[in-house]
Short mmCIF file of C-alpha atoms in Angstrom, two decimals:
data_model
loop_
_atom_site.label_atom_id
_atom_site.label_comp_id
_atom_site.label_asym_id
_atom_site.label_seq_id
_atom_site.Cartn_x
_atom_site.Cartn_y
_atom_site.Cartn_z
CA MET C 1 72.37 -16.73 44.66
CA THR C 2 69.72 -19.15 45.87
CA PRO C 3 66.02 -18.54 45.41
CA PHE C 4 65.66 -18.08 49.11
CA THR C 5 68.39 -15.40 49.29
CA GLU C 6 66.74 -13.47 46.37
CA LEU C 7 63.39 -13.54 48.10
CA ALA C 8 64.96 -12.29 51.30
CA GLN C 9 66.43 -9.30 49.53
CA ASN C 10 63.08 -8.36 47.99
CA ALA C 11 61.42 -8.65 51.36
CA ALA C 12 63.09 -5.45 52.54
CA VAL C 13 60.39 -3.48 50.72
CA GLY C 14 57.70 -4.27 53.33
CA ARG C 15 55.98 -7.02 55.23
CA ARG C 16 55.87 -10.32 53.40
CA THR C 17 55.10 -14.01 53.74
CA ALA C 18 56.89 -16.44 51.60
CA VAL C 19 56.61 -20.09 50.91
CA ALA C 20 59.42 -21.45 48.84
CA ALA C 21 60.47 -24.78 47.55
CA ALA C 22 64.04 -25.33 46.62
CA GLY C 23 65.25 -26.44 43.20
CA GLY C 24 63.03 -24.11 41.07
CA ALA C 25 59.72 -25.21 42.62
CA LEU C 26 56.56 -23.07 42.48
CA LEU C 27 56.81 -19.82 44.48
CA VAL C 28 53.68 -18.06 45.84
CA SER C 29 54.02 -14.68 47.63
CA THR C 30 51.53 -12.45 49.39
CA PHE C 31 52.55 -8.95 50.26
CA GLY C 32 50.93 -6.47 52.59
CA GLY C 33 52.77 -3.56 51.02
CA ALA C 34 54.03 -3.01 47.54
CA LEU C 35 54.03 -6.05 45.28
CA VAL C 36 57.08 -6.71 43.24
CA ALA C 37 56.41 -9.40 40.69
CA GLN C 38 56.34 -9.92 37.01
CA ALA C 39 53.17 -8.34 35.49
CA ALA C 40 50.59 -10.68 33.93
CA PRO C 41 50.39 -10.63 30.13
CA VAL C 42 48.08 -7.91 28.79
CA GLU C 43 45.47 -8.91 26.24
CA THR C 44 45.80 -7.13 22.98
CA GLY C 45 43.87 -6.92 19.74
CA HIS C 46 40.35 -8.33 19.32
CA ALA C 47 40.42 -10.31 22.54
CA LYS C 48 40.96 -7.15 24.59
CA MET C 49 38.31 -5.17 22.72
CA ASN C 50 35.74 -7.91 23.09
CA SER C 51 36.39 -8.13 26.82
CA VAL C 52 36.00 -4.37 27.28
CA ASP C 53 32.83 -4.16 25.20
CA LEU C 54 31.14 -7.03 26.96
CA ASN C 55 32.00 -5.63 30.38
CA ALA C 56 30.67 -2.20 29.42
CA LEU C 57 27.48 -3.73 27.99
CA ALA C 58 26.92 -5.76 31.13
CA THR C 59 27.42 -2.69 33.30
CA GLN C 60 24.93 -0.63 31.25
CA ALA C 61 22.35 -3.42 31.35
CA ARG C 62 22.60 -3.68 35.14
CA GLU C 63 22.20 0.09 35.49
CA ALA C 64 19.19 0.20 33.15
CA LEU C 65 17.53 -2.65 35.01
CA SER C 66 18.12 -1.06 38.40
CA ASN C 67 16.78 2.32 37.22
CA ALA C 68 13.72 0.93 35.37
CA PRO C 69 10.38 1.96 36.94
CA VAL C 70 8.32 -0.75 38.50
CA VAL C 71 4.77 -1.05 37.15
CA SER C 72 2.24 -2.77 39.30
CA VAL C 73 -1.33 -3.72 38.43
CA ALA C 74 -3.98 -4.34 41.00
CA PRO C 75 -5.28 -7.91 41.04
CA ASP C 76 -8.86 -6.69 40.59
CA ALA C 77 -8.10 -4.28 37.76
CA GLU C 78 -10.54 -4.36 34.81
CA LEU C 79 -9.85 -3.63 31.16
CA ASN C 80 -12.59 -1.58 29.49
CA VAL C 81 -12.82 -1.86 25.68
CA GLU C 82 -15.09 0.55 23.81
CA LYS C 83 -17.50 -1.29 21.58
CA SER C 84 -19.33 0.17 18.57
CA ALA C 85 -22.04 -1.40 16.44
CA VAL C 86 -21.03 -2.31 12.88
CA SER C 87 -23.75 -2.22 10.25
CA VAL C 88 -23.42 -4.08 6.95
CA VAL C 89 -25.62 -3.32 3.92
CA SER C 90 -25.95 -6.09 1.36
CA ALA C 91 -25.24 -5.40 -2.31
CA ALA C 92 -28.93 -5.93 -3.10
CA GLU C 93 -29.93 -3.17 -0.63
CA ASN C 94 -27.17 -0.73 -1.57
CA GLU C 95 -28.95 1.79 -3.80
CA ASP C 96 -25.79 3.49 -5.04
CA TYR C 97 -24.23 0.17 -5.98
CA GLN C 98 -27.40 -0.99 -7.71
CA ALA C 99 -27.60 2.27 -9.68
CA GLU C 100 -24.01 1.89 -10.83
CA LEU C 101 -24.63 -1.75 -11.72
CA ALA C 102 -27.73 -0.88 -13.76
CA GLU C 103 -25.86 1.85 -15.60
CA ALA C 104 -22.99 -0.50 -16.41
CA GLU C 105 -25.40 -3.16 -17.68
CA ALA C 106 -27.21 -0.61 -19.85
CA GLU C 107 -23.95 0.57 -21.37
CA GLU C 108 -22.87 -3.01 -22.00
CA ALA C 109 -26.21 -3.83 -23.67
CA ALA C 110 -25.99 -0.72 -25.85
CA GLU C 111 -22.46 -1.59 -26.93
CA ALA C 112 -23.49 -5.17 -27.72
CA ALA C 113 -26.49 -3.97 -29.76
CA ALA C 114 -24.34 -1.52 -31.70
CA ALA C 115 -21.75 -4.21 -32.40
CA GLU C 116 -24.46 -6.63 -33.53
CA ALA C 117 -26.01 -4.04 -35.83
CA ALA C 118 -22.63 -3.19 -37.34
CA GLU C 119 -21.88 -6.87 -37.86
CA ALA C 120 -25.26 -7.45 -39.52
CA ALA C 121 -24.77 -4.47 -41.83
CA GLU C 122 -21.30 -5.64 -42.77
CA ALA C 123 -22.55 -9.17 -43.41
CA ALA C 124 -25.38 -7.86 -45.57
CA ALA C 125 -23.07 -5.71 -47.65
CA SER C 126 -20.64 -8.57 -48.01
CA THR C 127 -23.40 -10.95 -49.07
CA VAL C 128 -24.69 -8.58 -51.71
CA SER C 129 -21.26 -7.93 -53.17
CA THR C 130 -20.27 -11.61 -53.23
CA ALA C 131 -23.50 -13.21 -54.50
CA SER C 132 -22.51 -16.32 -56.36
CA SER C 133 -25.40 -16.84 -58.75
CA VAL C 134 -25.31 -13.49 -60.57
CA ASP C 135 -23.40 -10.22 -60.59
CA VAL C 136 -25.37 -7.78 -58.46
CA PRO C 137 -25.49 -4.24 -59.93
CA ALA C 138 -23.69 -1.52 -57.99
CA SER C 139 -26.99 0.35 -57.74
CA ALA C 140 -28.28 -2.35 -55.39
CA ILE C 141 -25.43 -1.92 -52.93
CA GLY C 142 -26.58 0.12 -49.97
CA ASN C 143 -30.26 -0.03 -50.91
CA SER C 144 -32.19 -0.62 -47.68
CA VAL C 145 -34.58 -3.20 -49.14
CA ILE C 146 -31.81 -5.15 -50.85
CA SER C 147 -29.62 -4.98 -47.74
CA ILE C 148 -32.38 -6.52 -45.63
CA ALA C 149 -33.35 -9.09 -48.27
CA SER C 150 -29.72 -10.24 -48.69
CA ARG C 151 -29.54 -11.26 -45.02
CA TYR C 152 -31.71 -14.25 -45.83
CA ILE C 153 -29.71 -15.65 -48.72
CA GLY C 154 -29.53 -19.39 -48.19
CA VAL C 155 -32.88 -19.70 -46.38
CA PRO C 156 -34.64 -22.74 -47.90
CA TYR C 157 -37.84 -22.50 -49.88
CA VAL C 158 -40.75 -23.74 -47.76
CA SER C 159 -44.29 -23.55 -49.09
CA GLY C 160 -46.36 -21.32 -46.81
CA GLY C 161 -43.24 -20.25 -44.88
CA SER C 162 -42.57 -16.64 -43.90
CA SER C 163 -39.64 -16.77 -41.47
CA PRO C 164 -35.87 -17.33 -41.60
CA SER C 165 -36.50 -21.04 -41.01
CA GLY C 166 -38.17 -21.28 -44.42
CA MET C 167 -40.00 -19.01 -46.90
CA ASP C 168 -41.99 -19.12 -50.09
CA CYS C 169 -41.96 -16.22 -52.56
CA SER C 170 -44.65 -14.03 -50.97
CA GLY C 171 -43.59 -15.04 -47.46
CA PHE C 172 -40.10 -13.76 -48.28
CA THR C 173 -41.26 -10.36 -49.60
CA LYS C 174 -43.72 -10.02 -46.69
CA TYR C 175 -40.96 -10.68 -44.13
CA VAL C 176 -38.51 -8.25 -45.75
CA PHE C 177 -40.89 -5.30 -46.10
CA ALA C 178 -42.30 -5.84 -42.60
CA GLN C 179 -38.90 -4.78 -41.29
CA LEU C 180 -39.36 -1.48 -43.08
CA GLY C 181 -42.80 -0.93 -41.56
CA ILE C 182 -44.72 -2.09 -44.65
CA ASN C 183 -47.21 -4.87 -44.02
CA LEU C 184 -48.05 -7.09 -46.98
CA PRO C 185 -50.41 -10.06 -47.18
CA HIS C 186 -48.98 -13.53 -47.56
CA SER C 187 -50.13 -13.92 -51.15
CA SER C 188 -48.36 -13.02 -54.40
CA SER C 189 -51.59 -12.04 -56.16
CA ALA C 190 -52.70 -9.87 -53.21
CA GLN C 191 -49.33 -8.10 -53.04
CA ALA C 192 -49.77 -7.00 -56.66
CA GLY C 193 -52.54 -4.67 -55.52
CA TYR C 194 -50.25 -2.70 -53.15
CA GLY C 195 -48.11 0.29 -53.94
CA THR C 196 -47.74 2.00 -57.31
CA GLN C 197 -46.86 0.34 -60.59
CA VAL C 198 -43.91 1.88 -62.45
CA PRO C 199 -42.61 1.28 -65.99
CA ALA C 200 -39.69 -1.12 -66.35
CA SER C 201 -37.56 1.79 -67.53
CA GLU C 202 -38.09 3.52 -64.16
CA ALA C 203 -37.75 0.46 -61.95
CA GLN C 204 -35.33 0.80 -59.06
CA PRO C 205 -33.66 -1.76 -56.78
CA GLY C 206 -36.06 -2.59 -53.95
CA ASP C 207 -39.24 -2.46 -56.05
CA LEU C 208 -41.54 -5.47 -55.99
CA MET C 209 -41.45 -7.47 -59.21
CA TRP C 210 -44.61 -9.46 -59.90
CA THR C 211 -45.78 -12.00 -62.46
CA PRO C 212 -48.82 -14.28 -62.13
CA GLY C 213 -48.05 -16.84 -59.43
CA HIS C 214 -44.73 -15.33 -58.35
CA VAL C 215 -43.35 -12.24 -56.62
CA SER C 216 -39.78 -11.15 -56.00
CA ILE C 217 -37.69 -8.06 -55.30
CA TYR C 218 -35.99 -6.21 -58.13
CA ALA C 219 -32.22 -5.86 -57.58
CA GLY C 220 -31.36 -3.69 -60.59
CA GLY C 221 -30.13 -4.48 -64.09
CA ASN C 222 -31.26 -7.96 -65.03
CA THR C 223 -31.29 -9.36 -61.48
CA MET C 224 -33.78 -10.09 -58.73
CA ILE C 225 -33.72 -11.72 -55.28
CA ASP C 226 -36.41 -14.20 -54.34
CA ALA C 227 -37.50 -17.51 -52.87
CA SER C 228 -37.90 -19.24 -56.17
CA LYS C 229 -39.36 -22.76 -55.88
CA PRO C 230 -39.14 -25.97 -53.83
CA GLY C 231 -35.62 -27.33 -53.65
CA THR C 232 -33.97 -23.90 -53.89
CA VAL C 233 -32.91 -21.21 -51.41
CA VAL C 234 -33.28 -17.44 -51.27
CA ASP C 235 -30.69 -15.97 -53.64
CA PHE C 236 -29.97 -13.42 -56.36
CA ARG C 237 -31.01 -14.63 -59.80
CA THR C 238 -31.22 -13.49 -63.39
CA ILE C 239 -34.71 -12.27 -64.26
CA TRP C 240 -36.45 -15.05 -66.17
CA GLN C 241 -39.91 -13.46 -66.56
CA SER C 242 -40.60 -11.97 -69.97
CA ASN C 243 -42.75 -9.01 -68.92
CA PRO C 244 -42.82 -8.53 -65.12
CA THR C 245 -44.76 -5.78 -63.36
CA PHE C 246 -42.74 -3.41 -61.13
CA ILE C 247 -44.42 -2.05 -58.02
CA ARG C 248 -43.00 0.66 -55.78
CA LEU C 249 -43.94 0.52 -52.11
CA GLY C 250 -43.68 3.24 -49.50
#
């Protein structure tokens, strides 16, 4: 059967127009009624799903755009923004902040003073217990006069001196007892007239120990602490006087 004969048989279904080329050439048909032809391949798998999804998304987008309300703004419309004044108080004028700052500074100063006092006390105790020139009696440890006097171990002897930069014998005793509220003159002979003399058997650490031309502080046992003579420093020493006078102050 020729291609033309087959087409003629199919044409009985309804009106048709056919253009044919013999010998297996391309055949194009248009039908006004039912179409009898081989169906086009159907997409399957991911290709089909992607096509459906994209079509649905496009349809929804067109519907949303067509249904969206139209907002119009008049050309002469004005935008009113509420303004409020902002006040700034400097740290120097902020009373609450300044009060807190002053309190913090006071606490810091108190802590520093306490730490300094503790360090000084520890250094004094350490100095007394580790004196190199003589063995300091245990009775001197903790004595307030000896504790203060021991802070100045190593201060050089300076004639007429009465400060940590340099001291002579009476300048040393004057400086030490002044810290206990006892004012002495800067003279060894004048200091002998202060306080109450006590026998050597009753002498205690912290008593003045006087001999003509020299004054020191008794440290207990056979020891004293003093500013001895030029070329030396304040230190604990063995008592060298044969018959010193012991004077109790306060």
